[in-house]
Amino acid sequence: MMAEREQKAGYPLAPSNGYGRSDEEAMNSDELRCQKRKKWALYIIAFVIFQTGIIVLFTFTVMKFRTPKFRMRPASSFDTFDVQTATPLFNLRMNAQYGIKNTNFGPFKYGNTTVHFYYKGTEVGSTTIHKSKANFRSTKKVNVQVNLVMPANLASNSELANDLNAGILPLTSQSRVNGKVEIMFIFKKKRSANLNCTMEVNVSTKSLQNVKCK
C-alpha cells in the first residue's frame, strides 16, 4: 500500500536497465564522429582536386614553353633612296624595325642574328640584329639599318627593269633567331623563330608597303 501511494505521489520507478540512457548517448556520439570523419574526408578530397587543378593549370600555362614570333614591322623608312629606271639600278639605305614577340612566362635570350634580303632569289643586302633578350610576355622592338644594293649580275635582268618601270620593287627577307627560354630562373629550353617576309618598295612614294610575314 505504501509503494502504491509513493507511485501515485509522483515518484517514477527506476528503469529496469540502468545503462539505457548511456547507450543512447554513445550511439549519438558515434554518429557525430562518423559525420565528422565524412566531412573531413570530403574536405581532403576537395583539397586534392583543387591542388591537382592548380598543378595542371600551372603546367599548361606558366610552365609551357612557347616558340617566340619573329616579324618585320611596317614602320620602316629610308635614309638613302636612289632608284634608276632607264638603266636598272637601286641603292637604298633602309631603317628597318623588327619585333620579337615572347609569350612565355620567362625571358627569351637570343644571340646575334643575320637577316638577309633578296630580289627574286638574288641577295641584295643583309643586316645584323645583336644579341639581347625579350622579357616575359612582351615584344622586343629592334631598329637596324640595312643597305639594299643591286648586284652587278642584275644589271641586265629584264624583270628588274620591268619592276622598276612599274614603280614597285618586290623583296623578300629571311632569317632565323636562336635562343633559350628561361622560366622561374631554373627551367631552360632552346627555341628558334623563323622570319619569312615579303614586301614592296614603292618607288614613287619612297616607302615600304605590303609587309607580310609568315
JSON list of C-alpha atoms in Angstrom, two decimals:
[
{"chain": "A", "resi": 1, "resn": "MET", "atom": "CA", "xyz": [0.00, 0.00, 0.00]},
{"chain": "A", "resi": 2, "resn": "MET", "atom": "CA", "xyz": [2.83, 2.33, 0.86]},
{"chain": "A", "resi": 3, "resn": "ALA", "atom": "CA", "xyz": [4.50, 1.62, -2.54]},
{"chain": "A", "resi": 4, "resn": "GLU", "atom": "CA", "xyz": [1.28, 2.34, -4.37]},
{"chain": "A", "resi": 5, "resn": "ARG", "atom": "CA", "xyz": [0.92, 5.65, -2.55]},
{"chain": "A", "resi": 6, "resn": "GLU", "atom": "CA", "xyz": [4.52, 6.62, -3.39]},
{"chain": "A", "resi": 7, "resn": "GLN", "atom": "CA", "xyz": [3.95, 5.79, -7.07]},
{"chain": "A", "resi": 8, "resn": "LYS", "atom": "CA", "xyz": [0.74, 7.81, -7.13]},
{"chain": "A", "resi": 9, "resn": "ALA", "atom": "CA", "xyz": [2.56, 10.65, -5.38]},
{"chain": "A", "resi": 10, "resn": "GLY", "atom": "CA", "xyz": [4.79, 11.07, -8.48]},
{"chain": "A", "resi": 11, "resn": "TYR", "atom": "CA", "xyz": [7.91, 9.09, -7.73]},
{"chain": "A", "resi": 12, "resn": "PRO", "atom": "CA", "xyz": [8.92, 7.30, -11.01]},
{"chain": "A", "resi": 13, "resn": "LEU", "atom": "CA", "xyz": [10.05, 3.78, -10.97]},
{"chain": "A", "resi": 14, "resn": "ALA", "atom": "CA", "xyz": [13.72, 3.22, -11.71]},
{"chain": "A", "resi": 15, "resn": "PRO", "atom": "CA", "xyz": [14.43, 1.87, -15.22]},
{"chain": "A", "resi": 16, "resn": "SER", "atom": "CA", "xyz": [14.84, -1.86, -15.44]},
{"chain": "A", "resi": 17, "resn": "ASN", "atom": "CA", "xyz": [18.21, -1.31, -17.27]},
{"chain": "A", "resi": 18, "resn": "GLY", "atom": "CA", "xyz": [20.42, 1.32, -15.69]},
{"chain": "A", "resi": 19, "resn": "TYR", "atom": "CA", "xyz": [22.51, 1.69, -18.88]},
{"chain": "A", "resi": 20, "resn": "GLY", "atom": "CA", "xyz": [19.71, 2.68, -21.28]},
{"chain": "A", "resi": 21, "resn": "ARG", "atom": "CA", "xyz": [20.48, 6.40, -21.33]},
{"chain": "A", "resi": 22, "resn": "SER", "atom": "CA", "xyz": [24.29, 5.96, -21.64]},
{"chain": "A", "resi": 23, "resn": "ASP", "atom": "CA", "xyz": [23.86, 3.60, -24.64]},
{"chain": "A", "resi": 24, "resn": "GLU", "atom": "CA", "xyz": [21.78, 6.21, -26.46]},
{"chain": "A", "resi": 25, "resn": "GLU", "atom": "CA", "xyz": [24.40, 8.88, -25.77]},
{"chain": "A", "resi": 26, "resn": "ALA", "atom": "CA", "xyz": [27.14, 6.55, -27.02]},
{"chain": "A", "resi": 27, "resn": "MET", "atom": "CA", "xyz": [25.22, 5.92, -30.24]},
{"chain": "A", "resi": 28, "resn": "ASN", "atom": "CA", "xyz": [24.76, 9.65, -30.80]},
{"chain": "A", "resi": 29, "resn": "SER", "atom": "CA", "xyz": [28.46, 10.23, -30.13]},
{"chain": "A", "resi": 30, "resn": "ASP", "atom": "CA", "xyz": [29.44, 7.54, -32.66]},
{"chain": "A", "resi": 31, "resn": "GLU", "atom": "CA", "xyz": [27.17, 9.09, -35.28]},
{"chain": "A", "resi": 32, "resn": "LEU", "atom": "CA", "xyz": [28.72, 12.53, -34.71]},
{"chain": "A", "resi": 33, "resn": "ARG", "atom": "CA", "xyz": [32.22, 11.11, -35.03]},
{"chain": "A", "resi": 34, "resn": "CYS", "atom": "CA", "xyz": [31.21, 9.32, -38.22]},
{"chain": "A", "resi": 35, "resn": "GLN", "atom": "CA", "xyz": [29.75, 12.52, -39.68]},
{"chain": "A", "resi": 36, "resn": "LYS", "atom": "CA", "xyz": [32.89, 14.45, -38.78]},
{"chain": "A", "resi": 37, "resn": "ARG", "atom": "CA", "xyz": [35.07, 11.81, -40.46]},
{"chain": "A", "resi": 38, "resn": "LYS", "atom": "CA", "xyz": [32.93, 12.05, -43.60]},
{"chain": "A", "resi": 39, "resn": "LYS", "atom": "CA", "xyz": [33.22, 15.84, -43.61]},
{"chain": "A", "resi": 40, "resn": "TRP", "atom": "CA", "xyz": [37.00, 15.69, -43.20]},
{"chain": "A", "resi": 41, "resn": "ALA", "atom": "CA", "xyz": [37.22, 13.10, -45.99]},
{"chain": "A", "resi": 42, "resn": "LEU", "atom": "CA", "xyz": [35.20, 15.39, -48.28]},
{"chain": "A", "resi": 43, "resn": "TYR", "atom": "CA", "xyz": [37.42, 18.35, -47.37]},
{"chain": "A", "resi": 44, "resn": "ILE", "atom": "CA", "xyz": [40.56, 16.35, -48.15]},
{"chain": "A", "resi": 45, "resn": "ILE", "atom": "CA", "xyz": [39.17, 15.10, -51.48]},
{"chain": "A", "resi": 46, "resn": "ALA", "atom": "CA", "xyz": [38.13, 18.65, -52.45]},
{"chain": "A", "resi": 47, "resn": "PHE", "atom": "CA", "xyz": [41.58, 19.95, -51.49]},
{"chain": "A", "resi": 48, "resn": "VAL", "atom": "CA", "xyz": [43.32, 17.25, -53.54]},
{"chain": "A", "resi": 49, "resn": "ILE", "atom": "CA", "xyz": [41.13, 18.02, -56.57]},
{"chain": "A", "resi": 50, "resn": "PHE", "atom": "CA", "xyz": [41.82, 21.75, -56.15]},
{"chain": "A", "resi": 51, "resn": "GLN", "atom": "CA", "xyz": [45.57, 21.20, -55.88]},
{"chain": "A", "resi": 52, "resn": "THR", "atom": "CA", "xyz": [45.54, 18.90, -58.91]},
{"chain": "A", "resi": 53, "resn": "GLY", "atom": "CA", "xyz": [43.69, 21.56, -60.92]},
{"chain": "A", "resi": 54, "resn": "ILE", "atom": "CA", "xyz": [46.21, 24.21, -59.89]},
{"chain": "A", "resi": 55, "resn": "ILE", "atom": "CA", "xyz": [49.13, 21.96, -60.89]},
{"chain": "A", "resi": 56, "resn": "VAL", "atom": "CA", "xyz": [47.55, 21.14, -64.27]},
{"chain": "A", "resi": 57, "resn": "LEU", "atom": "CA", "xyz": [46.79, 24.82, -64.92]},
{"chain": "A", "resi": 58, "resn": "PHE", "atom": "CA", "xyz": [50.30, 25.80, -63.88]},
{"chain": "A", "resi": 59, "resn": "THR", "atom": "CA", "xyz": [51.82, 23.12, -66.12]},
{"chain": "A", "resi": 60, "resn": "PHE", "atom": "CA", "xyz": [49.85, 24.08, -69.22]},
{"chain": "A", "resi": 61, "resn": "THR", "atom": "CA", "xyz": [50.21, 27.84, -68.80]},
{"chain": "A", "resi": 62, "resn": "VAL", "atom": "CA", "xyz": [53.20, 29.04, -66.82]},
{"chain": "A", "resi": 63, "resn": "MET", "atom": "CA", "xyz": [55.43, 26.03, -67.42]},
{"chain": "A", "resi": 64, "resn": "LYS", "atom": "CA", "xyz": [54.61, 25.63, -71.11]},
{"chain": "A", "resi": 65, "resn": "PHE", "atom": "CA", "xyz": [57.46, 26.59, -73.43]},
{"chain": "A", "resi": 66, "resn": "ARG", "atom": "CA", "xyz": [56.23, 28.53, -76.46]},
{"chain": "A", "resi": 67, "resn": "THR", "atom": "CA", "xyz": [58.11, 29.45, -79.63]},
{"chain": "A", "resi": 68, "resn": "PRO", "atom": "CA", "xyz": [58.60, 33.24, -79.96]},
{"chain": "A", "resi": 69, "resn": "LYS", "atom": "CA", "xyz": [57.45, 35.07, -83.08]},
{"chain": "A", "resi": 70, "resn": "PHE", "atom": "CA", "xyz": [59.95, 36.96, -85.25]},
{"chain": "A", "resi": 71, "resn": "ARG", "atom": "CA", "xyz": [58.42, 39.62, -87.51]},
{"chain": "A", "resi": 72, "resn": "MET", "atom": "CA", "xyz": [59.41, 42.64, -89.57]},
{"chain": "A", "resi": 73, "resn": "ARG", "atom": "CA", "xyz": [57.31, 45.66, -88.71]},
{"chain": "A", "resi": 74, "resn": "PRO", "atom": "CA", "xyz": [55.93, 48.01, -91.38]},
{"chain": "A", "resi": 75, "resn": "ALA", "atom": "CA", "xyz": [57.28, 51.13, -89.64]},
{"chain": "A", "resi": 76, "resn": "SER", "atom": "CA", "xyz": [60.34, 51.47, -91.88]},
{"chain": "A", "resi": 77, "resn": "SER", "atom": "CA", "xyz": [61.87, 54.48, -93.64]},
{"chain": "A", "resi": 78, "resn": "PHE", "atom": "CA", "xyz": [64.75, 55.28, -96.00]},
{"chain": "A", "resi": 79, "resn": "ASP", "atom": "CA", "xyz": [67.80, 57.50, -95.46]},
{"chain": "A", "resi": 80, "resn": "THR", "atom": "CA", "xyz": [69.10, 56.90, -98.99]},
{"chain": "A", "resi": 81, "resn": "PHE", "atom": "CA", "xyz": [66.78, 56.28, -101.92]},
{"chain": "A", "resi": 82, "resn": "ASP", "atom": "CA", "xyz": [68.48, 56.06, -105.32]},
{"chain": "A", "resi": 83, "resn": "VAL", "atom": "CA", "xyz": [66.49, 54.25, -107.99]},
{"chain": "A", "resi": 84, "resn": "GLN", "atom": "CA", "xyz": [67.05, 54.49, -111.75]},
{"chain": "A", "resi": 85, "resn": "THR", "atom": "CA", "xyz": [64.68, 53.03, -114.27]},
{"chain": "A", "resi": 86, "resn": "ALA", "atom": "CA", "xyz": [66.41, 53.78, -117.58]},
{"chain": "A", "resi": 87, "resn": "THR", "atom": "CA", "xyz": [69.39, 51.68, -116.59]},
{"chain": "A", "resi": 88, "resn": "PRO", "atom": "CA", "xyz": [68.13, 49.35, -113.86]},
{"chain": "A", "resi": 89, "resn": "LEU", "atom": "CA", "xyz": [69.75, 50.38, -110.61]},
{"chain": "A", "resi": 90, "resn": "PHE", "atom": "CA", "xyz": [68.84, 50.74, -106.96]},
{"chain": "A", "resi": 91, "resn": "ASN", "atom": "CA", "xyz": [70.83, 51.79, -103.92]},
{"chain": "A", "resi": 92, "resn": "LEU", "atom": "CA", "xyz": [68.78, 52.07, -100.72]},
{"chain": "A", "resi": 93, "resn": "ARG", "atom": "CA", "xyz": [69.52, 52.51, -97.05]},
{"chain": "A", "resi": 94, "resn": "MET", "atom": "CA", "xyz": [66.52, 51.42, -95.05]},
{"chain": "A", "resi": 95, "resn": "ASN", "atom": "CA", "xyz": [65.75, 51.86, -91.37]},
{"chain": "A", "resi": 96, "resn": "ALA", "atom": "CA", "xyz": [64.03, 48.59, -90.57]},
{"chain": "A", "resi": 97, "resn": "GLN", "atom": "CA", "xyz": [62.22, 47.64, -87.39]},
{"chain": "A", "resi": 98, "resn": "TYR", "atom": "CA", "xyz": [61.79, 44.08, -86.17]},
{"chain": "A", "resi": 99, "resn": "GLY", "atom": "CA", "xyz": [59.71, 42.62, -83.40]},
{"chain": "A", "resi": 100, "resn": "ILE", "atom": "CA", "xyz": [60.47, 39.51, -81.34]},
{"chain": "A", "resi": 101, "resn": "LYS", "atom": "CA", "xyz": [57.30, 38.57, -79.51]},
{"chain": "A", "resi": 102, "resn": "ASN", "atom": "CA", "xyz": [57.77, 36.40, -76.44]},
{"chain": "A", "resi": 103, "resn": "THR", "atom": "CA", "xyz": [54.59, 34.88, -74.97]},
{"chain": "A", "resi": 104, "resn": "ASN", "atom": "CA", "xyz": [56.41, 32.78, -72.35]},
{"chain": "A", "resi": 105, "resn": "PHE", "atom": "CA", "xyz": [56.34, 33.39, -68.59]},
{"chain": "A", "resi": 106, "resn": "GLY", "atom": "CA", "xyz": [60.08, 33.94, -68.70]},
{"chain": "A", "resi": 107, "resn": "PRO", "atom": "CA", "xyz": [62.65, 35.84, -70.81]},
{"chain": "A", "resi": 108, "resn": "PHE", "atom": "CA", "xyz": [63.81, 34.70, -74.24]},
{"chain": "A", "resi": 109, "resn": "LYS", "atom": "CA", "xyz": [67.56, 35.27, -74.64]},
{"chain": "A", "resi": 110, "resn": "TYR", "atom": "CA", "xyz": [68.80, 35.17, -78.23]},
{"chain": "A", "resi": 111, "resn": "GLY", "atom": "CA", "xyz": [72.15, 35.51, -79.97]},
{"chain": "A", "resi": 112, "resn": "ASN", "atom": "CA", "xyz": [73.35, 37.56, -82.94]},
{"chain": "A", "resi": 113, "resn": "THR", "atom": "CA", "xyz": [71.05, 37.09, -85.91]},
{"chain": "A", "resi": 114, "resn": "THR", "atom": "CA", "xyz": [71.62, 37.91, -89.58]},
{"chain": "A", "resi": 115, "resn": "VAL", "atom": "CA", "xyz": [68.68, 39.00, -91.72]},
{"chain": "A", "resi": 116, "resn": "HIS", "atom": "CA", "xyz": [69.01, 38.52, -95.50]},
{"chain": "A", "resi": 117, "resn": "PHE", "atom": "CA", "xyz": [67.13, 40.41, -98.22]},
{"chain": "A", "resi": 118, "resn": "TYR", "atom": "CA", "xyz": [66.51, 39.01, -101.70]},
{"chain": "A", "resi": 119, "resn": "TYR", "atom": "CA", "xyz": [65.20, 40.16, -105.03]},
{"chain": "A", "resi": 120, "resn": "LYS", "atom": "CA", "xyz": [63.64, 37.07, -106.63]},
{"chain": "A", "resi": 121, "resn": "GLY", "atom": "CA", "xyz": [66.26, 34.75, -105.15]},
{"chain": "A", "resi": 122, "resn": "THR", "atom": "CA", "xyz": [69.30, 37.05, -105.51]},
{"chain": "A", "resi": 123, "resn": "GLU", "atom": "CA", "xyz": [70.65, 38.53, -102.27]},
{"chain": "A", "resi": 124, "resn": "VAL", "atom": "CA", "xyz": [70.68, 42.32, -102.32]},
{"chain": "A", "resi": 125, "resn": "GLY", "atom": "CA", "xyz": [71.51, 43.10, -98.68]},
{"chain": "A", "resi": 126, "resn": "SER", "atom": "CA", "xyz": [71.78, 41.93, -95.10]},
{"chain": "A", "resi": 127, "resn": "THR", "atom": "CA", "xyz": [71.86, 43.27, -91.57]},
{"chain": "A", "resi": 128, "resn": "THR", "atom": "CA", "xyz": [72.60, 42.02, -88.08]},
{"chain": "A", "resi": 129, "resn": "ILE", "atom": "CA", "xyz": [70.37, 42.00, -85.01]},
{"chain": "A", "resi": 130, "resn": "HIS", "atom": "CA", "xyz": [72.64, 41.90, -81.98]},
{"chain": "A", "resi": 131, "resn": "LYS", "atom": "CA", "xyz": [72.09, 39.53, -79.10]},
{"chain": "A", "resi": 132, "resn": "SER", "atom": "CA", "xyz": [69.66, 40.61, -76.44]},
{"chain": "A", "resi": 133, "resn": "LYS", "atom": "CA", "xyz": [66.53, 39.33, -74.74]},
{"chain": "A", "resi": 134, "resn": "ALA", "atom": "CA", "xyz": [62.77, 39.69, -74.97]},
{"chain": "A", "resi": 135, "resn": "ASN", "atom": "CA", "xyz": [61.24, 39.93, -71.50]},
{"chain": "A", "resi": 136, "resn": "PHE", "atom": "CA", "xyz": [58.42, 37.62, -70.45]},
{"chain": "A", "resi": 137, "resn": "ARG", "atom": "CA", "xyz": [55.13, 38.21, -72.25]},
{"chain": "A", "resi": 138, "resn": "SER", "atom": "CA", "xyz": [56.40, 41.22, -74.16]},
{"chain": "A", "resi": 139, "resn": "THR", "atom": "CA", "xyz": [57.66, 42.23, -77.61]},
{"chain": "A", "resi": 140, "resn": "LYS", "atom": "CA", "xyz": [61.25, 43.31, -78.12]},
{"chain": "A", "resi": 141, "resn": "LYS", "atom": "CA", "xyz": [61.48, 46.02, -80.78]},
{"chain": "A", "resi": 142, "resn": "VAL", "atom": "CA", "xyz": [64.78, 46.27, -82.65]},
{"chain": "A", "resi": 143, "resn": "ASN", "atom": "CA", "xyz": [65.79, 49.03, -85.05]},
{"chain": "A", "resi": 144, "resn": "VAL", "atom": "CA", "xyz": [68.54, 48.33, -87.58]},
{"chain": "A", "resi": 145, "resn": "GLN", "atom": "CA", "xyz": [69.84, 49.80, -90.82]},
{"chain": "A", "resi": 146, "resn": "VAL", "atom": "CA", "xyz": [70.23, 47.75, -93.96]},
{"chain": "A", "resi": 147, "resn": "ASN", "atom": "CA", "xyz": [71.84, 48.66, -97.29]},
{"chain": "A", "resi": 148, "resn": "LEU", "atom": "CA", "xyz": [69.96, 47.29, -100.28]},
{"chain": "A", "resi": 149, "resn": "VAL", "atom": "CA", "xyz": [72.26, 47.47, -103.30]},
{"chain": "A", "resi": 150, "resn": "MET", "atom": "CA", "xyz": [71.68, 45.97, -106.72]},
{"chain": "A", "resi": 151, "resn": "PRO", "atom": "CA", "xyz": [74.42, 43.45, -107.52]},
{"chain": "A", "resi": 152, "resn": "ALA", "atom": "CA", "xyz": [76.16, 43.55, -110.89]},
{"chain": "A", "resi": 153, "resn": "ASN", "atom": "CA", "xyz": [74.58, 40.32, -112.08]},
{"chain": "A", "resi": 154, "resn": "LEU", "atom": "CA", "xyz": [71.16, 42.02, -112.11]},
{"chain": "A", "resi": 155, "resn": "ALA", "atom": "CA", "xyz": [72.20, 44.85, -114.42]},
{"chain": "A", "resi": 156, "resn": "SER", "atom": "CA", "xyz": [70.85, 43.04, -117.47]},
{"chain": "A", "resi": 157, "resn": "ASN", "atom": "CA", "xyz": [67.85, 41.50, -115.73]},
{"chain": "A", "resi": 158, "resn": "SER", "atom": "CA", "xyz": [64.73, 42.37, -117.74]},
{"chain": "A", "resi": 159, "resn": "GLU", "atom": "CA", "xyz": [62.40, 41.53, -114.85]},
{"chain": "A", "resi": 160, "resn": "LEU", "atom": "CA", "xyz": [64.12, 44.08, -112.64]},
{"chain": "A", "resi": 161, "resn": "ALA", "atom": "CA", "xyz": [63.78, 46.73, -115.35]},
{"chain": "A", "resi": 162, "resn": "ASN", "atom": "CA", "xyz": [60.08, 45.97, -115.71]},
{"chain": "A", "resi": 163, "resn": "ASP", "atom": "CA", "xyz": [59.51, 46.10, -111.95]},
{"chain": "A", "resi": 164, "resn": "LEU", "atom": "CA", "xyz": [61.30, 49.44, -111.56]},
{"chain": "A", "resi": 165, "resn": "ASN", "atom": "CA", "xyz": [59.43, 50.91, -114.51]},
{"chain": "A", "resi": 166, "resn": "ALA", "atom": "CA", "xyz": [56.19, 49.76, -112.90]},
{"chain": "A", "resi": 167, "resn": "GLY", "atom": "CA", "xyz": [57.25, 51.57, -109.73]},
{"chain": "A", "resi": 168, "resn": "ILE", "atom": "CA", "xyz": [57.38, 48.51, -107.44]},
{"chain": "A", "resi": 169, "resn": "LEU", "atom": "CA", "xyz": [60.50, 46.67, -106.25]},
{"chain": "A", "resi": 170, "resn": "PRO", "atom": "CA", "xyz": [59.44, 43.34, -104.68]},
{"chain": "A", "resi": 171, "resn": "LEU", "atom": "CA", "xyz": [61.72, 41.96, -101.97]},
{"chain": "A", "resi": 172, "resn": "THR", "atom": "CA", "xyz": [61.78, 39.03, -99.58]},
{"chain": "A", "resi": 173, "resn": "SER", "atom": "CA", "xyz": [63.51, 38.72, -96.22]},
{"chain": "A", "resi": 174, "resn": "GLN", "atom": "CA", "xyz": [64.58, 35.60, -94.36]},
{"chain": "A", "resi": 175, "resn": "SER", "atom": "CA", "xyz": [66.23, 34.89, -91.05]},
{"chain": "A", "resi": 176, "resn": "ARG", "atom": "CA", "xyz": [66.25, 32.62, -88.00]},
{"chain": "A", "resi": 177, "resn": "VAL", "atom": "CA", "xyz": [66.75, 33.70, -84.42]},
{"chain": "A", "resi": 178, "resn": "ASN", "atom": "CA", "xyz": [68.06, 31.12, -81.94]},
{"chain": "A", "resi": 179, "resn": "GLY", "atom": "CA", "xyz": [67.91, 31.37, -78.18]},
{"chain": "A", "resi": 180, "resn": "LYS", "atom": "CA", "xyz": [66.70, 29.97, -74.88]},
{"chain": "A", "resi": 181, "resn": "VAL", "atom": "CA", "xyz": [63.54, 30.47, -72.88]},
{"chain": "A", "resi": 182, "resn": "GLU", "atom": "CA", "xyz": [64.10, 30.61, -69.14]},
{"chain": "A", "resi": 183, "resn": "ILE", "atom": "CA", "xyz": [61.24, 30.01, -66.71]},
{"chain": "A", "resi": 184, "resn": "MET", "atom": "CA", "xyz": [61.50, 30.62, -62.96]},
{"chain": "A", "resi": 185, "resn": "PHE", "atom": "CA", "xyz": [65.29, 31.03, -63.32]},
{"chain": "A", "resi": 186, "resn": "ILE", "atom": "CA", "xyz": [65.62, 27.23, -63.31]},
{"chain": "A", "resi": 187, "resn": "PHE", "atom": "CA", "xyz": [63.99, 25.65, -66.34]},
{"chain": "A", "resi": 188, "resn": "LYS", "atom": "CA", "xyz": [65.58, 26.39, -69.72]},
{"chain": "A", "resi": 189, "resn": "LYS", "atom": "CA", "xyz": [64.73, 25.23, -73.21]},
{"chain": "A", "resi": 190, "resn": "LYS", "atom": "CA", "xyz": [66.08, 26.09, -76.65]},
{"chain": "A", "resi": 191, "resn": "ARG", "atom": "CA", "xyz": [63.71, 27.80, -79.01]},
{"chain": "A", "resi": 192, "resn": "SER", "atom": "CA", "xyz": [64.09, 29.15, -82.57]},
{"chain": "A", "resi": 193, "resn": "ALA", "atom": "CA", "xyz": [61.88, 31.53, -84.54]},
{"chain": "A", "resi": 194, "resn": "ASN", "atom": "CA", "xyz": [61.91, 31.89, -88.31]},
{"chain": "A", "resi": 195, "resn": "LEU", "atom": "CA", "xyz": [61.42, 35.09, -90.28]},
{"chain": "A", "resi": 196, "resn": "ASN", "atom": "CA", "xyz": [59.96, 34.83, -93.76]},
{"chain": "A", "resi": 197, "resn": "CYS", "atom": "CA", "xyz": [58.58, 38.11, -95.11]},
{"chain": "A", "resi": 198, "resn": "THR", "atom": "CA", "xyz": [57.56, 39.62, -98.41]},
{"chain": "A", "resi": 199, "resn": "MET", "atom": "CA", "xyz": [57.41, 43.37, -99.05]},
{"chain": "A", "resi": 200, "resn": "GLU", "atom": "CA", "xyz": [57.36, 46.01, -101.75]},
{"chain": "A", "resi": 201, "resn": "VAL", "atom": "CA", "xyz": [59.38, 49.19, -102.15]},
{"chain": "A", "resi": 202, "resn": "ASN", "atom": "CA", "xyz": [57.18, 51.85, -103.72]},
{"chain": "A", "resi": 203, "resn": "VAL", "atom": "CA", "xyz": [59.44, 53.89, -105.99]},
{"chain": "A", "resi": 204, "resn": "SER", "atom": "CA", "xyz": [57.08, 56.85, -106.38]},
{"chain": "A", "resi": 205, "resn": "THR", "atom": "CA", "xyz": [56.26, 57.31, -102.67]},
{"chain": "A", "resi": 206, "resn": "LYS", "atom": "CA", "xyz": [59.69, 56.13, -101.48]},
{"chain": "A", "resi": 207, "resn": "SER", "atom": "CA", "xyz": [58.12, 53.91, -98.87]},
{"chain": "A", "resi": 208, "resn": "LEU", "atom": "CA", "xyz": [57.88, 50.29, -97.84]},
{"chain": "A", "resi": 209, "resn": "GLN", "atom": "CA", "xyz": [54.47, 48.70, -98.23]},
{"chain": "A", "resi": 210, "resn": "ASN", "atom": "CA", "xyz": [52.59, 45.39, -98.07]},
{"chain": "A", "resi": 211, "resn": "VAL", "atom": "CA", "xyz": [54.91, 43.85, -95.48]},
{"chain": "A", "resi": 212, "resn": "LYS", "atom": "CA", "xyz": [53.64, 40.32, -94.84]},
{"chain": "A", "resi": 213, "resn": "CYS", "atom": "CA", "xyz": [55.37, 37.79, -92.62]},
{"chain": "A", "resi": 214, "resn": "LYS", "atom": "CA", "xyz": [54.60, 34.12, -92.14]}
]
